């Protein structure tokens, strides 16, 4: 397509970016893991944690001011969440025992996780519900809302799939929740929390480096929403080699953070000026550009209060991050394919 034709299309047929809003629930039940709650559920709106409950406190707590107000204005929501928080631990602990028996498993440590909720597309107005389970850190079962059946993600899950497919009352419960209750929740939350959820905030951007030989990390924190991109470029061209992009992670105040590392081991000092970090927030015209300059790089030599010691830390400031590293225990990681094994089991609770 010629350049003028492309410009014509942009002017008379502008591209409308689709924005999706979501409500998600992350549930984790553990067996044989000491010194942590064996049941934790966290609710997220647009990827921001807004409430949680666990088997120790046994009560629902909102973590954002607008969510606290929602619980006051809509007590039926608090009642529903409280009921789920009290009933679910017993149900899912029994589910782990059932899985161990049906799969002929031994050993004390097992993790069952569930992620469910719905997404709303602001352009198409389409709402999609979803639910899936993970077991011991791997994808296990996914609910197909079109066929109202469970899809086994590994051979061991087939026997469970057949059993759950026959449970018609439970299938109807899932159908009702994903197609009616969850969308109603999301509509209410978007209305009550619109001043918070529909805002735009730019981040502060810093250059960080642990040691003189470490990669330089371009770290952005405090931005909202999470529809952002970040990259290094040289002489105006985006780099793909010697670059490592981190995940977008939530901060305690509902904003987000991300980082992108640049390996400078093969770059001479005189060439540093040719590099720059670019942060782009969806819907914002101007990018934030940070030139690679040794004079502005923060290192471990500065006081801890001035140095965010890595992207994970900022994501849990203000929340108690209960972390117990155990071999064979897994966590839910955000990625397209679902569950990912890790060496450290982390639960975010208040």
mmCIF file of C-alpha atoms in Angstrom:
data_model
loop_
_atom_site.group_PDB
_atom_site.id
_atom_site.type_symbol
_atom_site.label_atom_id
_atom_site.label_comp_id
_atom_site.label_asym_id
_atom_site.label_seq_id
_atom_site.Cartn_x
_atom_site.Cartn_y
_atom_site.Cartn_z
ATOM 1 C CA UNK A 1 0.000 0.000 0.000
ATOM 2 C CA UNK A 2 1.326 3.430 -0.909
ATOM 3 C CA UNK A 3 2.111 5.864 1.883
ATOM 4 C CA UNK A 4 -0.579 8.419 0.907
ATOM 5 C CA UNK A 5 -3.234 5.690 0.709
ATOM 6 C CA UNK A 6 -2.276 4.512 4.193
ATOM 7 C CA UNK A 7 -2.525 8.076 5.570
ATOM 8 C CA UNK A 8 -5.941 8.457 3.895
ATOM 9 C CA UNK A 9 -7.209 5.323 5.635
ATOM 10 C CA UNK A 10 -5.940 6.502 9.017
ATOM 11 C CA UNK A 11 -7.703 9.852 8.624
ATOM 12 C CA UNK A 12 -11.062 8.657 7.393
ATOM 13 C CA UNK A 13 -11.112 5.207 9.016
ATOM 14 C CA UNK A 14 -9.231 5.658 12.281
ATOM 15 C CA UNK A 15 -8.192 2.543 14.172
ATOM 16 C CA UNK A 16 -10.045 2.080 17.454
ATOM 17 C CA UNK A 17 -8.010 0.203 20.000
ATOM 18 C CA UNK A 18 -9.995 -2.405 21.850
ATOM 19 C CA UNK A 19 -9.665 -2.241 25.627
ATOM 20 C CA UNK A 20 -10.536 -5.223 27.777
ATOM 21 C CA UNK A 21 -11.573 -5.044 31.410
ATOM 22 C CA UNK A 22 -11.638 -8.091 33.616
ATOM 23 C CA UNK A 23 -12.465 -9.567 36.977
ATOM 24 C CA UNK A 24 -10.395 -12.583 37.992
ATOM 25 C CA UNK A 25 -10.225 -14.820 41.026
ATOM 26 C CA UNK A 26 -7.065 -16.755 41.894
ATOM 27 C CA UNK A 27 -7.566 -19.570 44.380
ATOM 28 C CA UNK A 28 -4.747 -21.643 45.872
ATOM 29 C CA UNK A 29 -5.169 -24.660 48.140
ATOM 30 C CA UNK A 30 -2.141 -26.445 49.537
ATOM 31 C CA UNK A 31 -1.565 -29.719 51.313
ATOM 32 C CA UNK A 32 1.525 -30.394 53.402
ATOM 33 C CA UNK A 33 2.937 -26.853 53.254
ATOM 34 C CA UNK A 34 3.688 -25.588 56.749
ATOM 35 C CA UNK A 35 3.475 -22.084 58.205
ATOM 36 C CA UNK A 36 1.232 -20.603 55.528
ATOM 37 C CA UNK A 37 -2.548 -20.512 55.037
ATOM 38 C CA UNK A 38 -3.651 -23.678 53.238
ATOM 39 C CA UNK A 39 -6.354 -21.696 51.441
ATOM 40 C CA UNK A 40 -5.956 -18.255 49.843
ATOM 41 C CA UNK A 41 -8.089 -16.497 47.250
ATOM 42 C CA UNK A 42 -7.277 -13.117 45.688
ATOM 43 C CA UNK A 43 -9.641 -11.042 43.559
ATOM 44 C CA UNK A 44 -8.299 -8.793 40.801
ATOM 45 C CA UNK A 45 -10.000 -6.116 38.726
ATOM 46 C CA UNK A 46 -8.052 -5.205 35.586
ATOM 47 C CA UNK A 47 -5.107 -7.163 37.040
ATOM 48 C CA UNK A 48 -5.081 -5.075 40.248
ATOM 49 C CA UNK A 49 -5.554 -7.004 43.535
ATOM 50 C CA UNK A 50 -8.617 -5.521 45.236
ATOM 51 C CA UNK A 51 -9.491 -8.084 47.896
ATOM 52 C CA UNK A 52 -8.584 -11.413 49.473
ATOM 53 C CA UNK A 53 -9.384 -13.958 52.127
ATOM 54 C CA UNK A 54 -7.564 -16.928 53.632
ATOM 55 C CA UNK A 55 -8.116 -19.894 55.920
ATOM 56 C CA UNK A 56 -6.477 -18.172 58.904
ATOM 57 C CA UNK A 57 -8.298 -14.831 58.987
ATOM 58 C CA UNK A 58 -11.501 -16.350 57.565
ATOM 59 C CA UNK A 59 -12.841 -12.992 56.428
ATOM 60 C CA UNK A 60 -12.916 -10.942 53.254
ATOM 61 C CA UNK A 61 -10.779 -7.809 53.175
ATOM 62 C CA UNK A 62 -10.757 -5.149 50.446
ATOM 63 C CA UNK A 63 -7.356 -3.677 49.611
ATOM 64 C CA UNK A 64 -8.436 -0.630 47.567
ATOM 65 C CA UNK A 65 -10.467 2.315 48.900
ATOM 66 C CA UNK A 66 -13.059 2.120 46.123
ATOM 67 C CA UNK A 67 -13.473 -1.616 46.758
ATOM 68 C CA UNK A 68 -14.074 -0.927 50.455
ATOM 69 C CA UNK A 69 -16.780 1.558 49.503
ATOM 70 C CA UNK A 70 -18.306 -0.997 47.153
ATOM 71 C CA UNK A 71 -18.584 -3.516 49.988
ATOM 72 C CA UNK A 72 -20.390 -0.873 52.048
ATOM 73 C CA UNK A 73 -22.757 0.168 49.246
ATOM 74 C CA UNK A 74 -23.379 -3.392 48.031
ATOM 75 C CA UNK A 75 -23.458 -5.591 51.161
ATOM 76 C CA UNK A 76 -24.762 -8.519 49.111
ATOM 77 C CA UNK A 77 -21.355 -8.713 47.420
ATOM 78 C CA UNK A 78 -19.575 -8.872 50.767
ATOM 79 C CA UNK A 79 -22.038 -11.518 51.917
ATOM 80 C CA UNK A 80 -21.451 -13.647 48.818
ATOM 81 C CA UNK A 81 -17.663 -13.412 49.081
ATOM 82 C CA UNK A 82 -17.744 -14.168 52.798
ATOM 83 C CA UNK A 83 -19.858 -17.258 52.228
ATOM 84 C CA UNK A 84 -17.491 -18.475 49.514
ATOM 85 C CA UNK A 85 -14.505 -17.821 51.764
ATOM 86 C CA UNK A 86 -15.990 -19.925 54.563
ATOM 87 C CA UNK A 87 -17.202 -22.820 52.403
ATOM 88 C CA UNK A 88 -14.452 -23.141 49.799
ATOM 89 C CA UNK A 89 -11.546 -24.232 52.061
ATOM 90 C CA UNK A 90 -13.330 -27.435 53.110
ATOM 91 C CA UNK A 91 -14.498 -28.170 49.572
ATOM 92 C CA UNK A 92 -11.091 -27.747 47.962
ATOM 93 C CA UNK A 93 -9.147 -29.544 50.656
ATOM 94 C CA UNK A 94 -11.430 -32.502 49.974
ATOM 95 C CA UNK A 95 -10.730 -32.029 46.249
ATOM 96 C CA UNK A 96 -6.991 -32.432 46.818
ATOM 97 C CA UNK A 97 -7.600 -35.679 48.710
ATOM 98 C CA UNK A 98 -9.842 -36.862 45.888
ATOM 99 C CA UNK A 99 -7.203 -36.048 43.278
ATOM 100 C CA UNK A 100 -4.485 -37.836 45.232
ATOM 101 C CA UNK A 101 -6.642 -40.961 45.490
ATOM 102 C CA UNK A 102 -7.790 -40.975 41.865
ATOM 103 C CA UNK A 103 -4.261 -40.348 40.589
ATOM 104 C CA UNK A 104 -2.682 -42.836 43.027
ATOM 105 C CA UNK A 105 -0.335 -40.205 44.359
ATOM 106 C CA UNK A 106 1.729 -40.270 47.511
ATOM 107 C CA UNK A 107 3.624 -37.547 49.338
ATOM 108 C CA UNK A 108 2.467 -34.701 51.493
ATOM 109 C CA UNK A 109 2.967 -31.602 49.348
ATOM 110 C CA UNK A 110 0.333 -30.903 46.700
ATOM 111 C CA UNK A 111 -1.033 -27.652 45.259
ATOM 112 C CA UNK A 112 -4.437 -27.128 43.633
ATOM 113 C CA UNK A 113 -5.064 -23.793 41.919
ATOM 114 C CA UNK A 114 -8.059 -22.290 40.169
ATOM 115 C CA UNK A 115 -8.361 -19.185 38.034
ATOM 116 C CA UNK A 116 -11.771 -17.985 36.855
ATOM 117 C CA UNK A 117 -13.577 -14.805 35.913
ATOM 118 C CA UNK A 118 -14.661 -12.858 32.850
ATOM 119 C CA UNK A 119 -13.454 -10.178 30.434
ATOM 120 C CA UNK A 120 -15.391 -7.343 28.797
ATOM 121 C CA UNK A 121 -14.317 -5.789 25.503
ATOM 122 C CA UNK A 122 -15.129 -2.072 25.563
ATOM 123 C CA UNK A 123 -15.330 -1.919 21.762
ATOM 124 C CA UNK A 124 -17.276 -5.047 20.838
ATOM 125 C CA UNK A 125 -19.167 -5.191 24.174
ATOM 126 C CA UNK A 126 -18.427 -8.900 24.163
ATOM 127 C CA UNK A 127 -18.037 -10.677 27.507
ATOM 128 C CA UNK A 128 -16.132 -13.939 27.812
ATOM 129 C CA UNK A 129 -16.074 -16.159 30.877
ATOM 130 C CA UNK A 130 -13.263 -18.562 31.718
ATOM 131 C CA UNK A 131 -12.290 -21.108 34.343
ATOM 132 C CA UNK A 132 -9.327 -23.431 34.635
ATOM 133 C CA UNK A 133 -7.521 -25.555 37.177
ATOM 134 C CA UNK A 134 -3.869 -26.274 37.759
ATOM 135 C CA UNK A 135 -2.494 -29.118 39.836
ATOM 136 C CA UNK A 136 1.041 -29.217 41.210
ATOM 137 C CA UNK A 137 2.076 -26.350 38.964
ATOM 138 C CA UNK A 138 0.757 -27.667 35.641
ATOM 139 C CA UNK A 139 -2.334 -26.997 33.536
ATOM 140 C CA UNK A 140 -4.924 -29.583 34.456
ATOM 141 C CA UNK A 141 -8.506 -28.808 33.363
ATOM 142 C CA UNK A 142 -10.088 -25.969 31.373
ATOM 143 C CA UNK A 143 -13.822 -25.284 31.181
ATOM 144 C CA UNK A 144 -15.263 -24.902 27.658
ATOM 145 C CA UNK A 145 -18.196 -22.523 27.944
ATOM 146 C CA UNK A 146 -19.462 -23.333 24.441
ATOM 147 C CA UNK A 147 -19.755 -27.089 24.941
ATOM 148 C CA UNK A 148 -20.224 -26.922 28.729
ATOM 149 C CA UNK A 149 -17.565 -29.587 29.198
ATOM 150 C CA UNK A 150 -14.141 -29.777 30.802
ATOM 151 C CA UNK A 151 -11.034 -30.167 28.635
ATOM 152 C CA UNK A 152 -8.232 -32.313 30.040
ATOM 153 C CA UNK A 153 -4.820 -30.651 29.727
ATOM 154 C CA UNK A 154 -2.855 -33.804 30.493
ATOM 155 C CA UNK A 155 -3.602 -37.564 30.413
ATOM 156 C CA UNK A 156 -3.970 -37.797 34.189
ATOM 157 C CA UNK A 157 -6.855 -35.319 34.022
ATOM 158 C CA UNK A 158 -9.023 -37.374 31.644
ATOM 159 C CA UNK A 159 -10.583 -39.453 34.423
ATOM 160 C CA UNK A 160 -11.483 -36.253 36.315
ATOM 161 C CA UNK A 161 -12.896 -34.688 33.144
ATOM 162 C CA UNK A 162 -15.328 -37.556 32.596
ATOM 163 C CA UNK A 163 -16.445 -37.375 36.209
ATOM 164 C CA UNK A 164 -16.997 -33.610 36.155
ATOM 165 C CA UNK A 165 -18.776 -33.676 32.784
ATOM 166 C CA UNK A 166 -21.427 -35.909 34.347
ATOM 167 C CA UNK A 167 -21.999 -33.492 37.225
ATOM 168 C CA UNK A 168 -24.824 -31.553 35.581
ATOM 169 C CA UNK A 169 -25.693 -29.371 38.617
ATOM 170 C CA UNK A 170 -22.094 -28.197 38.913
ATOM 171 C CA UNK A 171 -21.908 -27.496 35.178
ATOM 172 C CA UNK A 172 -25.017 -25.311 35.505
ATOM 173 C CA UNK A 173 -23.449 -23.457 38.427
ATOM 174 C CA UNK A 174 -20.388 -22.673 36.316
ATOM 175 C CA UNK A 175 -22.536 -21.608 33.366
ATOM 176 C CA UNK A 176 -24.591 -19.254 35.535
ATOM 177 C CA UNK A 177 -21.537 -17.733 37.181
ATOM 178 C CA UNK A 178 -19.524 -17.184 33.991
ATOM 179 C CA UNK A 179 -22.380 -15.893 31.822
ATOM 180 C CA UNK A 180 -24.494 -13.984 34.346
ATOM 181 C CA UNK A 181 -23.109 -13.368 37.817
ATOM 182 C CA UNK A 182 -19.536 -12.564 36.826
ATOM 183 C CA UNK A 183 -20.578 -10.089 34.077
ATOM 184 C CA UNK A 184 -22.947 -8.439 36.565
ATOM 185 C CA UNK A 185 -20.081 -8.136 39.046
ATOM 186 C CA UNK A 186 -17.798 -6.651 36.397
ATOM 187 C CA UNK A 187 -20.422 -4.112 35.300
ATOM 188 C CA UNK A 188 -20.920 -3.005 38.902
ATOM 189 C CA UNK A 189 -17.204 -2.783 39.597
ATOM 190 C CA UNK A 190 -16.531 -0.734 36.461
ATOM 191 C CA UNK A 191 -19.303 1.671 37.448
ATOM 192 C CA UNK A 192 -18.302 2.090 41.091
ATOM 193 C CA UNK A 193 -14.553 2.126 40.481
ATOM 194 C CA UNK A 194 -14.432 4.011 37.176
ATOM 195 C CA UNK A 195 -12.511 6.975 38.626
ATOM 196 C CA UNK A 196 -9.814 4.505 39.658
ATOM 197 C CA UNK A 197 -10.040 1.899 36.893
ATOM 198 C CA UNK A 198 -10.336 4.286 33.935
ATOM 199 C CA UNK A 199 -7.586 6.694 34.964
ATOM 200 C CA UNK A 200 -4.262 7.249 33.209
ATOM 201 C CA UNK A 201 -1.018 7.698 35.141
ATOM 202 C CA UNK A 202 2.501 8.000 33.797
ATOM 203 C CA UNK A 203 5.385 6.306 35.615
ATOM 204 C CA UNK A 204 8.668 7.425 37.037
ATOM 205 C CA UNK A 205 11.500 5.798 35.087
ATOM 206 C CA UNK A 206 14.917 4.960 36.505
ATOM 207 C CA UNK A 207 18.057 3.236 35.293
ATOM 208 C CA UNK A 208 19.285 0.587 37.738
ATOM 209 C CA UNK A 209 22.412 -1.546 37.848
ATOM 210 C CA UNK A 210 23.492 -3.968 40.577
ATOM 211 C CA UNK A 211 27.206 -3.915 39.712
ATOM 212 C CA UNK A 212 29.286 -2.241 36.993
ATOM 213 C CA UNK A 213 29.273 -5.517 35.026
ATOM 214 C CA UNK A 214 25.530 -6.211 35.442
ATOM 215 C CA UNK A 215 22.912 -5.429 32.784
ATOM 216 C CA UNK A 216 21.336 -1.980 33.047
ATOM 217 C CA UNK A 217 17.669 -2.211 33.950
ATOM 218 C CA UNK A 218 15.237 0.440 32.780
ATOM 219 C CA UNK A 219 12.611 0.402 35.530
ATOM 220 C CA UNK A 220 9.194 2.102 35.263
ATOM 221 C CA UNK A 221 6.802 2.193 38.206
ATOM 222 C CA UNK A 222 3.538 3.916 39.049
ATOM 223 C CA UNK A 223 1.849 3.690 35.643
ATOM 224 C CA UNK A 224 -1.775 2.821 34.903
ATOM 225 C CA UNK A 225 -3.352 1.032 33.115
ATOM 226 C CA UNK A 226 -1.203 -2.038 32.428
ATOM 227 C CA UNK A 227 -1.389 -1.642 28.651
ATOM 228 C CA UNK A 228 2.203 -0.551 28.252
ATOM 229 C CA UNK A 229 5.310 -1.381 26.288
ATOM 230 C CA UNK A 230 8.956 -0.817 27.111
ATOM 231 C CA UNK A 231 12.088 -1.407 25.057
ATOM 232 C CA UNK A 232 15.673 -0.363 24.397
ATOM 233 C CA UNK A 233 16.734 1.126 21.110
ATOM 234 C CA UNK A 234 20.032 2.045 19.502
ATOM 235 C CA UNK A 235 20.313 4.898 17.004
ATOM 236 C CA UNK A 236 16.509 5.006 16.924
ATOM 237 C CA UNK A 237 16.108 1.306 16.103
ATOM 238 C CA UNK A 238 14.469 -1.077 18.567
ATOM 239 C CA UNK A 239 16.811 -3.735 19.954
ATOM 240 C CA UNK A 240 15.916 -7.414 20.198
ATOM 241 C CA UNK A 241 19.303 -8.925 21.093
ATOM 242 C CA UNK A 242 20.910 -8.607 24.529
ATOM 243 C CA UNK A 243 17.561 -7.405 25.873
ATOM 244 C CA UNK A 244 15.324 -9.069 28.463
ATOM 245 C CA UNK A 245 11.801 -7.760 29.031
ATOM 246 C CA UNK A 246 10.220 -8.392 32.419
ATOM 247 C CA UNK A 247 6.574 -8.961 33.243
ATOM 248 C CA UNK A 248 4.164 -6.166 34.094
ATOM 249 C CA UNK A 249 3.558 -6.468 37.845
ATOM 250 C CA UNK A 250 1.092 -4.756 40.195
ATOM 251 C CA UNK A 251 2.106 -2.292 42.899
ATOM 252 C CA UNK A 252 0.321 -2.116 46.251
ATOM 253 C CA UNK A 253 -1.459 1.133 45.281
ATOM 254 C CA UNK A 254 -3.087 -0.325 42.166
ATOM 255 C CA UNK A 255 -0.528 1.013 39.696
ATOM 256 C CA UNK A 256 1.930 -1.149 37.754
ATOM 257 C CA UNK A 257 5.625 -1.582 37.162
ATOM 258 C CA UNK A 258 7.840 -3.204 34.564
ATOM 259 C CA UNK A 259 11.479 -3.335 33.558
ATOM 260 C CA UNK A 260 13.632 -4.165 30.570
ATOM 261 C CA UNK A 261 17.303 -5.141 30.922
ATOM 262 C CA UNK A 262 20.091 -4.324 28.505
ATOM 263 C CA UNK A 263 23.330 -6.332 28.456
ATOM 264 C CA UNK A 264 26.191 -3.894 27.849
ATOM 265 C CA UNK A 265 29.066 -6.385 28.053
ATOM 266 C CA UNK A 266 29.953 -5.860 24.388
ATOM 267 C CA UNK A 267 29.232 -2.105 24.288
ATOM 268 C CA UNK A 268 32.100 0.351 24.583
ATOM 269 C CA UNK A 269 31.644 3.348 26.928
ATOM 270 C CA UNK A 270 31.766 5.804 24.031
ATOM 271 C CA UNK A 271 28.788 4.042 22.427
ATOM 272 C CA UNK A 272 26.521 4.363 25.459
ATOM 273 C CA UNK A 273 25.099 7.642 24.166
ATOM 274 C CA UNK A 274 23.587 5.758 21.214
ATOM 275 C CA UNK A 275 21.215 3.846 23.496
ATOM 276 C CA UNK A 276 17.937 4.924 25.058
ATOM 277 C CA UNK A 277 15.029 3.320 26.878
ATOM 278 C CA UNK A 278 11.510 3.951 25.611
ATOM 279 C CA UNK A 279 8.330 3.592 27.672
ATOM 280 C CA UNK A 280 4.984 3.707 25.862
ATOM 281 C CA UNK A 281 1.582 3.802 27.582
ATOM 282 C CA UNK A 282 -1.455 2.959 25.478
ATOM 283 C CA UNK A 283 -3.564 6.016 24.749
ATOM 284 C CA UNK A 284 -0.763 8.458 25.559
ATOM 285 C CA UNK A 285 0.772 10.284 22.596
ATOM 286 C CA UNK A 286 4.248 11.031 23.910
ATOM 287 C CA UNK A 287 6.655 8.299 24.986
ATOM 288 C CA UNK A 288 8.993 8.618 27.957
ATOM 289 C CA UNK A 289 12.552 8.409 26.656
ATOM 290 C CA UNK A 290 15.508 7.878 28.974
ATOM 291 C CA UNK A 291 19.023 8.235 27.592
ATOM 292 C CA UNK A 292 21.621 5.712 28.720
ATOM 293 C CA UNK A 293 23.833 7.804 30.964
ATOM 294 C CA UNK A 294 26.158 6.394 33.609
ATOM 295 C CA UNK A 295 25.688 9.530 35.714
ATOM 296 C CA UNK A 296 21.988 8.813 36.330
ATOM 297 C CA UNK A 297 22.235 5.063 36.972
ATOM 298 C CA UNK A 298 21.271 3.984 40.490
ATOM 299 C CA UNK A 299 23.142 1.080 42.029
ATOM 300 C CA UNK A 300 23.149 -0.965 45.214
ATOM 301 C CA UNK A 301 25.512 1.621 46.642
ATOM 302 C CA UNK A 302 22.678 4.087 47.257
ATOM 303 C CA UNK A 303 20.464 3.843 50.360
ATOM 304 C CA UNK A 304 17.840 1.078 50.112
ATOM 305 C CA UNK A 305 15.030 3.638 50.308
ATOM 306 C CA UNK A 306 16.173 5.086 46.994
ATOM 307 C CA UNK A 307 16.721 1.805 45.189
ATOM 308 C CA UNK A 308 13.865 -0.520 44.217
ATOM 309 C CA UNK A 309 15.871 -3.739 44.500
ATOM 310 C CA UNK A 310 14.166 -5.444 41.602
ATOM 311 C CA UNK A 311 10.770 -5.482 39.909
ATOM 312 C CA UNK A 312 9.289 -8.123 42.206
ATOM 313 C CA UNK A 313 9.734 -6.087 45.388
ATOM 314 C CA UNK A 314 7.753 -3.048 44.275
ATOM 315 C CA UNK A 315 4.845 -5.267 43.263
ATOM 316 C CA UNK A 316 4.189 -6.352 46.821
ATOM 317 C CA UNK A 317 5.052 -3.232 48.841
ATOM 318 C CA UNK A 318 2.285 -2.653 51.355
ATOM 319 C CA UNK A 319 1.191 -6.291 51.224
ATOM 320 C CA UNK A 320 2.617 -9.141 53.254
ATOM 321 C CA UNK A 321 4.281 -11.507 50.788
ATOM 322 C CA UNK A 322 4.444 -14.904 52.371
ATOM 323 C CA UNK A 323 7.191 -16.803 50.554
ATOM 324 C CA UNK A 324 8.253 -20.319 51.335
ATOM 325 C CA UNK A 325 10.738 -21.926 48.950
ATOM 326 C CA UNK A 326 10.083 -25.636 48.679
ATOM 327 C CA UNK A 327 11.255 -28.075 46.055
ATOM 328 C CA UNK A 328 8.331 -29.458 44.112
ATOM 329 C CA UNK A 329 5.928 -26.671 45.079
ATOM 330 C CA UNK A 330 4.602 -24.416 42.346
ATOM 331 C CA UNK A 331 2.985 -21.015 41.798
ATOM 332 C CA UNK A 332 0.591 -19.535 39.289
ATOM 333 C CA UNK A 333 2.522 -17.319 36.884
ATOM 334 C CA UNK A 334 0.895 -14.937 34.437
ATOM 335 C CA UNK A 335 1.456 -16.260 30.944
ATOM 336 C CA UNK A 336 -0.727 -17.263 28.016
ATOM 337 C CA UNK A 337 -0.349 -20.987 28.618
ATOM 338 C CA UNK A 338 -1.455 -20.944 32.241
ATOM 339 C CA UNK A 339 0.582 -22.602 34.959
ATOM 340 C CA UNK A 340 4.353 -22.556 35.206
ATOM 341 C CA UNK A 341 6.491 -24.481 37.703
ATOM 342 C CA UNK A 342 8.737 -22.534 40.036
ATOM 343 C CA UNK A 343 10.972 -23.191 43.010
ATOM 344 C CA UNK A 344 9.175 -20.759 45.254
ATOM 345 C CA UNK A 345 5.530 -20.805 46.309
ATOM 346 C CA UNK A 346 4.279 -17.275 46.909
ATOM 347 C CA UNK A 347 0.935 -16.149 48.265
ATOM 348 C CA UNK A 348 -0.094 -12.495 48.468
ATOM 349 C CA UNK A 349 -2.138 -11.843 51.579
ATOM 350 C CA UNK A 350 -2.748 -8.811 53.757
#
